[in-house]
XYZ file of C-alpha atoms in Angstrom:
674
model
C 68.750 96.231 38.209
C 71.012 94.850 40.931
C 69.857 93.859 44.376
C 71.603 95.248 47.436
C 73.433 92.892 49.737
C 74.542 93.116 53.344
C 77.678 95.183 53.822
C 80.363 93.694 56.003
C 81.926 97.076 56.656
C 78.873 98.046 58.695
C 78.645 95.084 61.040
C 80.243 96.418 64.172
C 78.109 97.834 66.983
C 80.880 100.402 67.328
C 82.073 100.732 63.731
C 84.872 102.957 62.576
C 83.991 105.873 64.829
C 85.593 108.611 62.768
C 85.911 107.729 59.071
C 89.368 108.903 58.104
C 89.889 107.772 54.519
C 89.875 111.409 53.454
C 92.803 112.370 55.700
C 96.222 112.916 54.117
C 98.502 109.896 54.232
C 101.795 109.741 56.083
C 103.034 110.357 59.613
C 103.998 113.967 58.902
C 100.441 114.967 58.058
C 99.118 112.937 61.013
C 101.504 114.785 63.297
C 100.227 118.126 62.008
C 96.602 117.044 62.469
C 97.049 115.623 65.986
C 97.127 117.814 69.077
C 98.650 114.997 71.144
C 101.918 114.356 69.326
C 103.956 114.976 72.470
C 102.088 112.279 74.377
C 102.936 109.452 71.962
C 106.531 108.731 72.928
C 105.924 108.501 76.715
C 103.130 106.000 76.103
C 105.313 103.758 73.941
C 108.201 103.987 76.417
C 106.071 103.115 79.440
C 104.638 100.109 77.550
C 108.022 98.399 78.127
C 108.564 99.704 81.647
C 109.574 97.258 84.418
C 106.998 99.016 86.603
C 103.628 97.235 86.396
C 101.651 100.418 87.060
C 103.386 102.199 84.177
C 102.706 99.355 81.739
C 99.092 99.348 82.816
C 98.898 103.130 82.484
C 100.324 102.974 78.953
C 97.687 100.471 77.830
C 94.902 102.593 79.301
C 96.373 105.719 77.731
C 96.119 104.215 74.248
C 92.372 103.718 74.688
C 91.838 107.235 75.965
C 94.073 109.104 73.539
C 92.623 107.644 70.304
C 88.962 108.348 71.081
C 87.513 110.120 68.026
C 91.048 111.083 66.994
C 92.226 109.220 63.867
C 95.373 111.336 63.464
C 96.655 110.397 66.915
C 95.792 106.768 66.252
C 97.857 106.878 63.075
C 100.793 108.338 64.951
C 100.576 105.500 67.465
C 100.416 102.987 64.632
C 103.586 104.496 63.201
C 105.298 103.770 66.527
C 104.212 100.089 66.383
C 101.639 100.392 69.151
C 99.918 97.251 67.813
C 103.035 95.140 68.213
C 103.708 96.594 71.673
C 100.163 95.806 72.866
C 100.231 92.276 71.443
C 103.452 91.713 73.438
C 101.608 92.831 76.573
C 99.026 90.041 76.025
C 101.613 87.671 77.478
C 102.499 90.010 80.368
C 103.101 88.412 83.758
C 100.504 90.697 85.364
C 96.859 89.932 84.655
C 95.766 93.568 85.003
C 98.175 94.592 82.253
C 96.827 91.842 79.983
C 93.255 92.973 80.604
C 94.068 96.615 79.791
C 96.058 95.593 76.691
C 93.100 93.602 75.372
C 90.851 96.613 75.952
C 93.220 98.906 74.066
C 93.482 96.468 71.146
C 89.711 96.181 71.034
C 89.373 99.972 70.799
C 91.995 100.110 68.070
C 90.043 97.471 66.116
C 86.856 99.438 66.456
C 88.406 102.800 65.611
C 90.898 101.685 62.990
C 88.893 99.353 60.781
C 90.245 96.802 58.351
C 93.794 98.122 58.025
C 94.602 97.935 61.700
C 92.847 94.542 62.021
C 95.008 93.234 59.179
C 98.107 94.493 60.992
C 97.012 92.657 64.141
C 96.445 89.444 62.228
C 99.810 89.706 60.495
C 101.476 90.208 63.890
C 99.906 86.947 65.114
C 97.400 88.296 67.623
C 95.384 85.085 67.269
C 97.999 83.031 69.130
C 97.486 84.737 72.527
C 93.749 85.238 71.920
C 93.332 81.527 71.285
C 94.991 80.744 74.605
C 92.483 82.952 76.458
C 89.392 81.026 75.318
C 89.736 77.929 77.579
C 90.370 80.203 80.565
C 87.312 82.331 79.759
C 85.166 79.197 79.329
C 86.293 77.844 82.697
C 85.717 81.197 84.387
C 82.245 81.477 82.809
C 81.315 78.062 84.157
C 82.595 79.050 87.608
C 80.611 82.278 87.460
C 77.376 80.523 86.493
C 77.739 77.815 89.149
C 78.777 80.040 92.063
C 76.351 82.627 93.465
C 79.146 84.858 94.722
C 82.415 85.203 92.851
C 85.346 87.586 93.281
C 85.292 90.828 91.325
C 88.244 89.597 89.276
C 86.181 86.650 88.022
C 83.254 88.894 87.101
C 85.584 91.265 85.258
C 86.960 88.406 83.147
C 83.444 87.201 82.305
C 82.215 90.682 81.472
C 84.878 93.147 80.294
C 87.671 90.805 79.245
C 85.371 88.413 77.354
C 83.595 91.323 75.684
C 86.899 92.740 74.453
C 88.364 89.439 73.248
C 85.165 88.485 71.395
C 84.953 91.924 69.797
C 88.521 91.615 68.503
C 87.735 88.179 67.079
C 84.672 89.402 65.243
C 86.511 92.426 63.837
C 89.319 90.143 62.658
C 86.829 87.784 61.017
C 85.814 90.628 58.693
C 89.396 91.469 57.755
C 90.288 88.845 55.152
C 89.629 85.271 54.118
C 92.922 84.260 55.710
C 91.871 85.678 59.066
C 88.403 84.143 58.754
C 89.848 80.708 57.979
C 92.174 80.961 60.963
C 89.255 81.876 63.213
C 87.232 78.984 61.782
C 90.047 76.681 62.928
C 89.509 77.861 66.509
C 85.901 76.545 66.332
C 84.370 79.418 68.249
C 80.684 78.496 67.901
C 80.371 76.466 71.178
C 82.226 79.215 73.080
C 80.020 81.981 71.657
C 76.802 80.026 72.130
C 77.654 79.477 75.805
C 77.207 83.213 76.325
C 73.915 83.310 74.442
C 72.619 80.301 76.354
C 73.292 82.152 79.628
C 71.941 85.501 78.467
C 69.464 85.698 81.365
C 72.321 85.420 83.895
C 74.978 87.641 82.357
C 75.570 91.264 81.532
C 74.365 92.034 78.032
C 77.753 93.424 76.925
C 79.581 90.083 76.430
C 76.405 88.334 75.292
C 75.767 90.941 72.607
C 79.411 90.815 71.527
C 79.116 87.017 71.194
C 75.962 87.430 69.088
C 77.673 90.033 66.900
C 80.616 87.716 66.336
C 78.374 84.763 65.531
C 76.290 86.909 63.168
C 79.418 87.748 61.176
C 80.802 84.211 61.281
C 77.569 82.697 59.927
C 77.402 85.028 56.941
C 78.320 82.889 53.892
C 80.798 80.951 56.030
C 80.029 77.253 55.805
C 82.040 75.941 58.817
C 80.191 78.200 61.287
C 76.828 77.647 59.565
C 77.282 73.882 59.852
C 78.236 74.107 63.533
C 75.104 76.114 64.390
C 72.769 74.032 62.219
C 73.970 70.762 63.704
C 72.947 71.507 67.303
C 69.219 71.628 68.054
C 69.973 73.330 71.377
C 71.696 76.217 69.616
C 68.754 76.645 67.245
C 66.210 76.588 70.060
C 68.226 79.151 72.020
C 68.514 81.523 69.050
C 64.814 81.200 68.238
C 63.865 81.877 71.845
C 66.006 85.042 71.989
C 64.759 86.252 68.596
C 61.190 85.858 69.815
C 62.201 87.633 73.031
C 60.972 84.731 75.138
C 63.982 84.823 77.490
C 64.113 87.548 80.134
C 67.432 89.373 80.279
C 68.768 91.280 83.273
C 68.787 95.051 83.213
C 70.496 97.542 85.532
C 68.144 99.111 88.095
C 65.267 97.169 86.516
C 65.299 99.560 83.580
C 64.938 98.026 80.092
C 68.306 97.762 78.368
C 68.196 98.692 74.658
C 70.855 96.050 74.042
C 68.198 93.411 74.698
C 66.562 94.461 71.431
C 69.945 94.378 69.697
C 70.468 90.836 70.982
C 67.073 89.731 69.628
C 67.808 91.337 66.259
C 71.203 89.653 66.057
C 69.705 86.259 66.924
C 67.151 86.686 64.160
C 69.956 87.637 61.792
C 71.934 84.509 62.715
C 68.885 82.338 62.054
C 68.471 83.957 58.671
C 72.158 83.452 57.868
C 71.891 79.681 58.389
C 68.704 79.112 56.369
C 67.441 76.604 55.447
C 67.306 75.035 58.907
C 67.270 71.228 58.630
C 64.751 69.056 60.483
C 64.117 67.664 63.041
C 64.783 70.981 64.805
C 61.602 72.814 65.798
C 63.074 75.916 64.124
C 62.890 74.133 60.755
C 59.096 74.379 60.888
C 59.148 78.151 61.454
C 58.929 80.581 58.536
C 61.830 82.725 59.730
C 61.150 85.728 57.463
C 57.409 85.831 57.998
C 57.120 84.715 61.613
C 60.345 86.058 63.146
C 62.148 88.654 61.003
C 59.286 90.931 59.974
C 57.364 90.942 63.312
C 60.573 91.707 65.210
C 62.151 94.274 62.908
C 59.192 96.319 61.681
C 58.590 97.868 65.149
C 62.332 98.525 65.533
C 62.575 100.596 62.359
C 59.224 102.308 62.960
C 59.752 103.415 66.554
C 62.792 105.630 66.069
C 62.868 109.313 65.118
C 66.190 110.255 63.560
C 65.503 113.975 63.871
C 64.844 113.628 67.604
C 68.058 111.654 68.096
C 70.002 114.214 66.062
C 68.652 117.059 68.187
C 69.375 115.168 71.405
C 72.958 114.454 70.347
C 73.569 118.110 69.540
C 72.150 119.191 72.909
C 74.329 116.663 74.757
C 77.451 117.760 72.878
C 76.678 121.390 73.654
C 76.336 120.539 77.347
C 79.524 118.483 77.211
C 81.474 121.368 75.699
C 80.218 123.808 78.314
C 81.142 121.593 81.286
C 84.679 121.474 82.694
C 86.588 118.469 81.396
C 88.206 116.188 83.967
C 91.489 114.452 83.205
C 90.630 110.865 82.367
C 93.984 109.248 83.097
C 96.755 109.673 85.574
C 99.857 107.639 86.129
C 98.683 106.022 89.353
C 94.949 105.628 88.801
C 94.203 104.602 85.205
C 90.492 104.299 84.486
C 89.882 102.876 81.060
C 86.200 102.309 81.751
C 85.360 105.712 83.186
C 82.704 107.565 81.222
C 80.727 110.635 82.109
C 76.959 110.587 82.163
C 76.866 112.539 78.898
C 79.251 110.079 77.234
C 77.037 107.196 78.323
C 73.950 108.929 76.919
C 75.709 109.583 73.606
C 76.840 105.969 73.460
C 73.285 104.821 74.163
C 71.917 106.934 71.308
C 74.555 105.615 68.952
C 73.646 102.088 70.048
C 70.015 102.693 69.110
C 71.057 103.887 65.678
C 73.277 100.857 65.154
C 70.445 98.520 66.127
C 68.238 100.155 63.510
C 71.048 99.851 60.958
C 71.470 96.183 61.812
C 67.717 95.641 61.436
C 67.802 97.311 58.031
C 70.731 95.136 57.000
C 68.790 91.969 57.854
C 65.639 93.268 56.154
C 67.689 94.060 53.063
C 68.770 90.441 52.952
C 65.170 89.294 53.411
C 64.126 91.532 50.534
C 66.962 90.357 48.255
C 64.733 87.630 46.905
C 66.026 87.449 43.375
C 68.827 85.161 42.263
C 72.087 86.742 41.300
C 72.945 86.881 37.593
C 73.726 83.495 36.105
C 77.138 82.399 37.373
C 79.873 81.877 34.835
C 80.881 78.282 34.302
C 84.523 77.184 34.467
C 86.202 77.309 31.075
C 86.291 73.531 30.754
C 82.513 73.374 31.246
C 81.516 76.300 29.074
C 79.709 75.581 25.843
C 80.847 78.217 23.326
C 77.689 77.683 21.301
C 75.462 78.380 24.276
C 73.715 74.981 24.139
C 73.633 74.773 27.915
C 71.242 77.702 28.210
C 68.398 75.365 29.110
C 70.373 73.983 32.041
C 71.202 77.461 33.263
C 67.580 78.541 32.916
C 66.519 75.537 34.951
C 68.972 76.535 37.671
C 67.566 80.069 37.744
C 64.018 78.679 37.938
C 64.981 76.602 40.968
C 66.453 79.663 42.683
C 63.360 81.701 41.824
C 61.087 79.036 43.305
C 63.151 78.967 46.493
C 62.879 82.741 46.968
C 59.374 83.425 45.668
C 57.788 82.728 49.045
C 59.864 85.431 50.738
C 58.798 87.926 48.093
C 55.161 87.119 48.768
C 55.700 87.422 52.526
C 56.944 90.964 52.107
C 54.578 92.383 49.482
C 51.456 90.217 49.595
C 49.699 92.488 52.092
C 48.136 95.665 50.671
C 49.216 97.461 53.837
C 52.919 96.776 53.377
C 53.394 100.241 51.838
C 52.443 101.795 55.161
C 53.892 99.162 57.498
C 57.277 98.760 55.814
C 57.877 101.238 52.994
C 56.693 104.312 54.915
C 59.075 103.846 57.879
C 61.912 103.007 55.498
C 61.263 106.205 53.564
C 61.285 108.174 56.825
C 64.688 106.704 57.660
C 66.147 108.006 54.391
C 65.511 111.641 55.312
C 68.749 113.358 56.438
C 69.040 115.366 59.637
C 71.321 118.275 60.479
C 73.860 115.772 61.823
C 73.686 113.133 59.092
C 76.703 114.250 57.072
C 79.833 116.166 58.071
C 79.950 119.855 57.114
C 82.004 120.672 54.050
C 84.603 122.757 55.858
C 84.819 121.091 59.273
C 84.264 117.925 61.266
C 80.920 116.825 62.671
C 80.187 117.907 66.234
C 79.872 114.194 67.072
C 81.434 111.989 64.377
C 80.156 108.643 65.771
C 76.542 109.792 65.525
C 77.113 111.245 62.064
C 78.630 107.961 60.914
C 75.686 106.010 62.333
C 73.025 108.339 60.899
C 74.439 108.304 57.373
C 74.732 104.522 57.521
C 71.075 104.219 58.575
C 69.994 106.395 55.634
C 71.944 104.314 53.135
C 70.812 101.005 54.640
C 67.173 102.134 54.406
C 67.701 102.990 50.733
C 69.236 99.571 50.086
C 66.201 97.906 51.644
C 63.849 100.004 49.510
C 65.910 99.119 46.456
C 65.350 95.412 47.043
C 61.641 95.829 47.763
C 60.968 97.644 44.502
C 63.260 95.333 42.599
C 61.109 92.458 43.849
C 57.946 94.299 42.840
C 59.178 94.920 39.298
C 59.929 91.220 38.888
C 56.917 89.868 40.807
C 54.303 92.580 40.133
C 51.575 93.283 42.663
C 48.589 94.838 40.828
C 47.154 96.423 43.976
C 50.443 98.215 44.633
C 50.847 99.382 41.027
C 47.282 100.728 41.121
C 48.104 102.987 44.080
C 49.671 105.809 42.071
C 49.620 108.200 45.027
C 51.820 105.793 46.971
C 54.263 105.734 44.080
C 54.383 109.512 43.942
C 54.918 109.635 47.718
C 57.939 107.354 47.510
C 59.311 109.066 44.401
C 59.009 112.540 45.894
C 60.326 111.306 49.253
C 63.544 110.023 47.688
C 64.021 113.290 45.792
C 63.379 115.287 48.969
C 66.135 113.325 50.675
C 68.481 113.863 47.717
C 67.799 117.582 47.885
C 68.835 117.626 51.553
C 71.948 115.557 50.873
C 73.044 117.883 48.090
C 75.608 117.247 45.380
C 78.700 118.240 47.324
C 81.706 116.000 46.846
C 85.257 115.915 48.088
C 87.296 114.526 50.982
C 85.093 113.453 53.877
C 81.892 113.540 51.792
C 82.025 109.936 50.562
C 78.729 109.086 52.272
C 76.891 111.764 50.302
C 78.132 110.169 47.098
C 77.140 106.700 48.311
C 73.667 108.005 49.175
C 73.203 109.163 45.585
C 74.492 105.896 44.183
C 71.967 103.802 46.125
C 69.119 106.294 45.685
C 69.339 106.106 41.885
C 68.705 102.367 42.113
C 65.611 103.043 44.232
C 64.362 105.571 41.673
C 64.698 102.948 38.946
C 62.738 100.444 41.005
C 59.972 102.913 41.854
C 59.836 104.006 38.223
C 59.472 100.381 37.144
C 56.561 99.681 39.509
C 54.654 102.836 38.551
C 55.921 103.164 34.974
C 53.876 105.637 32.980
C 52.388 107.243 36.085
C 55.270 109.340 37.405
C 55.654 112.911 36.235
C 59.144 114.246 36.837
C 60.299 117.826 36.614
C 63.091 119.104 34.393
C 65.509 119.544 37.304
C 65.215 115.885 38.304
C 65.845 114.743 34.740
C 68.844 117.046 34.450
C 70.287 115.692 37.705
C 69.894 112.088 36.542
C 71.586 112.903 33.238
C 74.325 114.759 35.095
C 74.855 111.804 37.442
C 74.945 109.412 34.493
C 77.595 111.527 32.798
C 79.722 111.915 35.931
C 79.820 108.420 37.405
C 82.404 105.901 36.227
C 80.540 102.889 37.617
C 78.800 100.880 34.843
C 76.183 99.556 37.254
C 75.205 103.052 38.352
C 75.058 104.234 34.747
C 72.735 101.328 33.984
C 70.484 102.293 36.902
C 70.420 105.925 35.774
C 69.412 104.903 32.267
C 66.749 102.609 33.705
C 65.278 105.409 35.806
C 65.274 107.802 32.841
C 63.609 105.144 30.679
C 60.721 104.870 33.150
C 60.224 108.643 33.202
C 60.246 108.814 29.407
C 57.227 106.481 29.281
C 54.794 108.866 30.937
C 52.370 109.432 28.012
C 51.779 113.146 28.572
C 55.426 114.077 29.316
C 56.365 114.912 25.721
C 59.146 117.389 26.517
C 60.667 115.080 29.148
C 60.497 112.203 26.680
C 62.373 114.217 24.063
C 65.141 115.278 26.457
C 65.633 111.738 27.762
C 65.554 110.125 24.325
C 68.087 112.572 22.910
C 70.376 111.736 25.816
C 69.974 107.979 25.309
C 70.623 108.270 21.572
C 73.782 110.247 22.239
C 75.129 107.290 24.193
C 74.859 104.800 21.341
C 77.787 103.864 19.128
C 77.597 104.522 15.397
C 79.757 103.298 12.556
C 82.373 106.047 12.891
C 82.162 106.784 16.629
C 82.831 104.344 19.466
C 80.380 103.948 22.291
C 80.800 106.517 25.036
C 79.575 103.943 27.544
C 80.672 100.655 28.986
C 78.923 97.716 27.389
C 76.259 97.058 30.044
C 74.834 100.613 30.160
C 74.996 100.797 26.348
C 72.852 97.659 26.130
C 70.447 99.213 28.646
C 70.212 102.384 26.546
C 69.309 100.393 23.412
C 66.740 98.354 25.332
C 65.279 101.540 26.831
C 64.740 103.192 23.441
C 63.003 100.065 22.119
C 60.667 99.947 25.134
C 59.909 103.666 25.064
C 58.797 103.649 21.433
C 57.250 100.187 21.171
C 53.747 101.747 21.095
C 53.375 104.228 18.250
C 49.945 105.383 19.487
C 51.288 107.179 22.556
C 51.369 111.001 22.462
C 55.140 111.240 22.880
C 55.754 109.101 19.764
C 55.775 112.377 17.821
C 59.338 112.825 19.120
C 60.393 109.582 17.434
C 59.063 110.692 14.073
C 60.141 114.346 14.181
C 63.587 113.555 15.556
C 64.328 110.964 12.855
C 65.122 108.449 15.609
C 64.579 105.472 13.318
C 67.510 106.342 11.074
C 69.694 107.102 14.076
C 68.964 103.627 15.421
C 69.677 102.105 12.001
C 73.083 103.795 11.995
C 73.951 102.160 15.321
C 73.056 98.534 14.466
C 76.428 97.450 13.145
C 78.335 99.201 15.927
C 76.073 97.603 18.549
C 76.736 94.206 16.962
C 80.496 94.722 17.235
C 80.269 95.817 20.868
C 78.156 92.783 21.795
C 80.405 90.407 19.889
C 83.410 91.753 21.782
C 81.973 90.719 25.180
C 84.239 88.077 26.692
C 82.086 85.300 28.140
C 85.020 84.108 30.239
C 85.097 87.249 32.384
C 82.995 87.692 35.490
C 79.361 88.173 34.441
C 80.396 88.056 30.793
C 78.257 85.062 29.914
C 74.999 86.645 31.069
C 75.907 90.036 29.585
C 76.694 88.447 26.212
C 73.370 86.636 26.186
C 71.469 89.796 27.078
C 73.414 91.800 24.509
C 72.536 89.317 21.752
C 68.888 89.468 22.777
C 68.808 93.279 22.738
C 70.595 93.396 19.358
C 67.987 91.039 17.865
C 65.222 93.134 19.417
C 66.746 96.252 17.869
C 66.704 94.699 14.397
C 63.122 93.531 14.898
C 62.092 96.948 16.224
C 63.592 98.754 13.227
C 61.723 96.431 10.854
C 58.487 97.003 12.794
C 58.808 100.783 12.678
C 59.687 100.768 8.992
C 56.638 98.652 8.215
C 54.450 101.229 9.961
C 55.565 103.860 7.423
C 54.811 106.689 9.822
């Protein structure tokens, strides 16, 4: 049962606005999809114009023309818009540089990894690196001078926001890009914005926090830089605890202040353990910072209300006359209507919830990963180093056990944490794109579906922790188990089983949900009664997926359902399915090795107690002889596991254990003579 980890593809506060992986490849198809094909060439031509106003207009036009329009963006990419904009970063006119940075930032946000990789390969870091000293100097001037020119404020706010956003998007692109960004040593620059958060607009400060959150995720250079400065740690802790007041327009609370606190908490968690003598080293980050901050964030939002509000705003937007956003002489890259600002605000709330779920998922991922494979020159082919490996796992378990207890030690955690998470899994009318058309507001649809999946991943880790570190009071609350079980199935019913281009998120929802079902089944094993339709859907999913991990989870969930004492018919259907997956002497296994091992283990566990009512299926179905016929084939499959491959060592050890258990189980059942 694998734990869920944080997903780098979901880090951006404005992620890929319109997922376009389902669109046909090639410029010809993009040209057919785009309604703005005729506008592409003038933009590219004016990018090289000797007239400053035309160059500026062209940069602004890129930002405006690609909004929620992946086909037009692809057409621009085909005309080397990235290279043209990077050239403009060294333009002699500052206004052109500022607009070019803004356009590149929007391309990063809309285009995702591919376009970020193109920017890196075209050496965007060289001009970006040269901007950092200037921005640092301007920030210092801004903080020291009560009144500064508008141009200075624009550099501190808009320009810094855009440059930092590009840097954080690039840092997620590849290890090469990340290493190059590490060489720039951004941490002092980024922390200067966080340290001045009560004097600055929240836009650049939040961008700096986002960038630092990404840089400190499993990236030792940035982690070391943050850990080594007690001032940085104190600043982050203060923001995470919301001890620092932040300015807000018109004295109204800015929702980005919550995002900033969440990001600061996430950075602190990324750099754990915090070394003394910092005051933060004496704080239990998960218990005293993460949970108190994030539980209210995930509990206070209603996805159905946001979905309804988005649809109403879009309807109003479509009924109002649309004003031309750009003209040759007065480009306005920052102009947004009131409705656009409201939609952006709603999307921001969703992304803050998603970010909170991502951090909670990490806090709930309290189990060590499977035993790492040793290098070939250190591997003992006889397995004599098992004791050393076990000791390593024990150390990791000890280090994470406290977090597990923090999350599940309270009897009320099912209502304070699990209940709001379950609510966040329930789809709305806007959560997934329609089968035959695009969503009425793709950014909100992207955010909603990501929230659902992130909530499932958090639930997966919670119940994985509970199956490994059981809590008797939780297991005794059967009604709570049924509530979670039925809640997940209700969500699956709303998601549906539709597949195809553009429906990748529906498939991902199912993939994560099956893991949750396995975890819930493990906590309340023997107490959950499932209906025939649910069992059929799990079997259907198991037969249709090609992912061994998902097959293993499916088998695990079915195993739990088969152990409900009174569910004799369900037990028979599940057991027949599991037996059909096993190899026999003349027929190869229909499964990959890991799910096959899980199927063998499941059958042993299901029928380990011959006194249970459903054991009649074992005797009447002649299951014993069917297991006997699979022993030799199972042995061959296990023996064929290559310990030198990734995860092969642990899988081989588990396979050997299950094979021995199978032989012992057969002997036990034969001795019963039932």
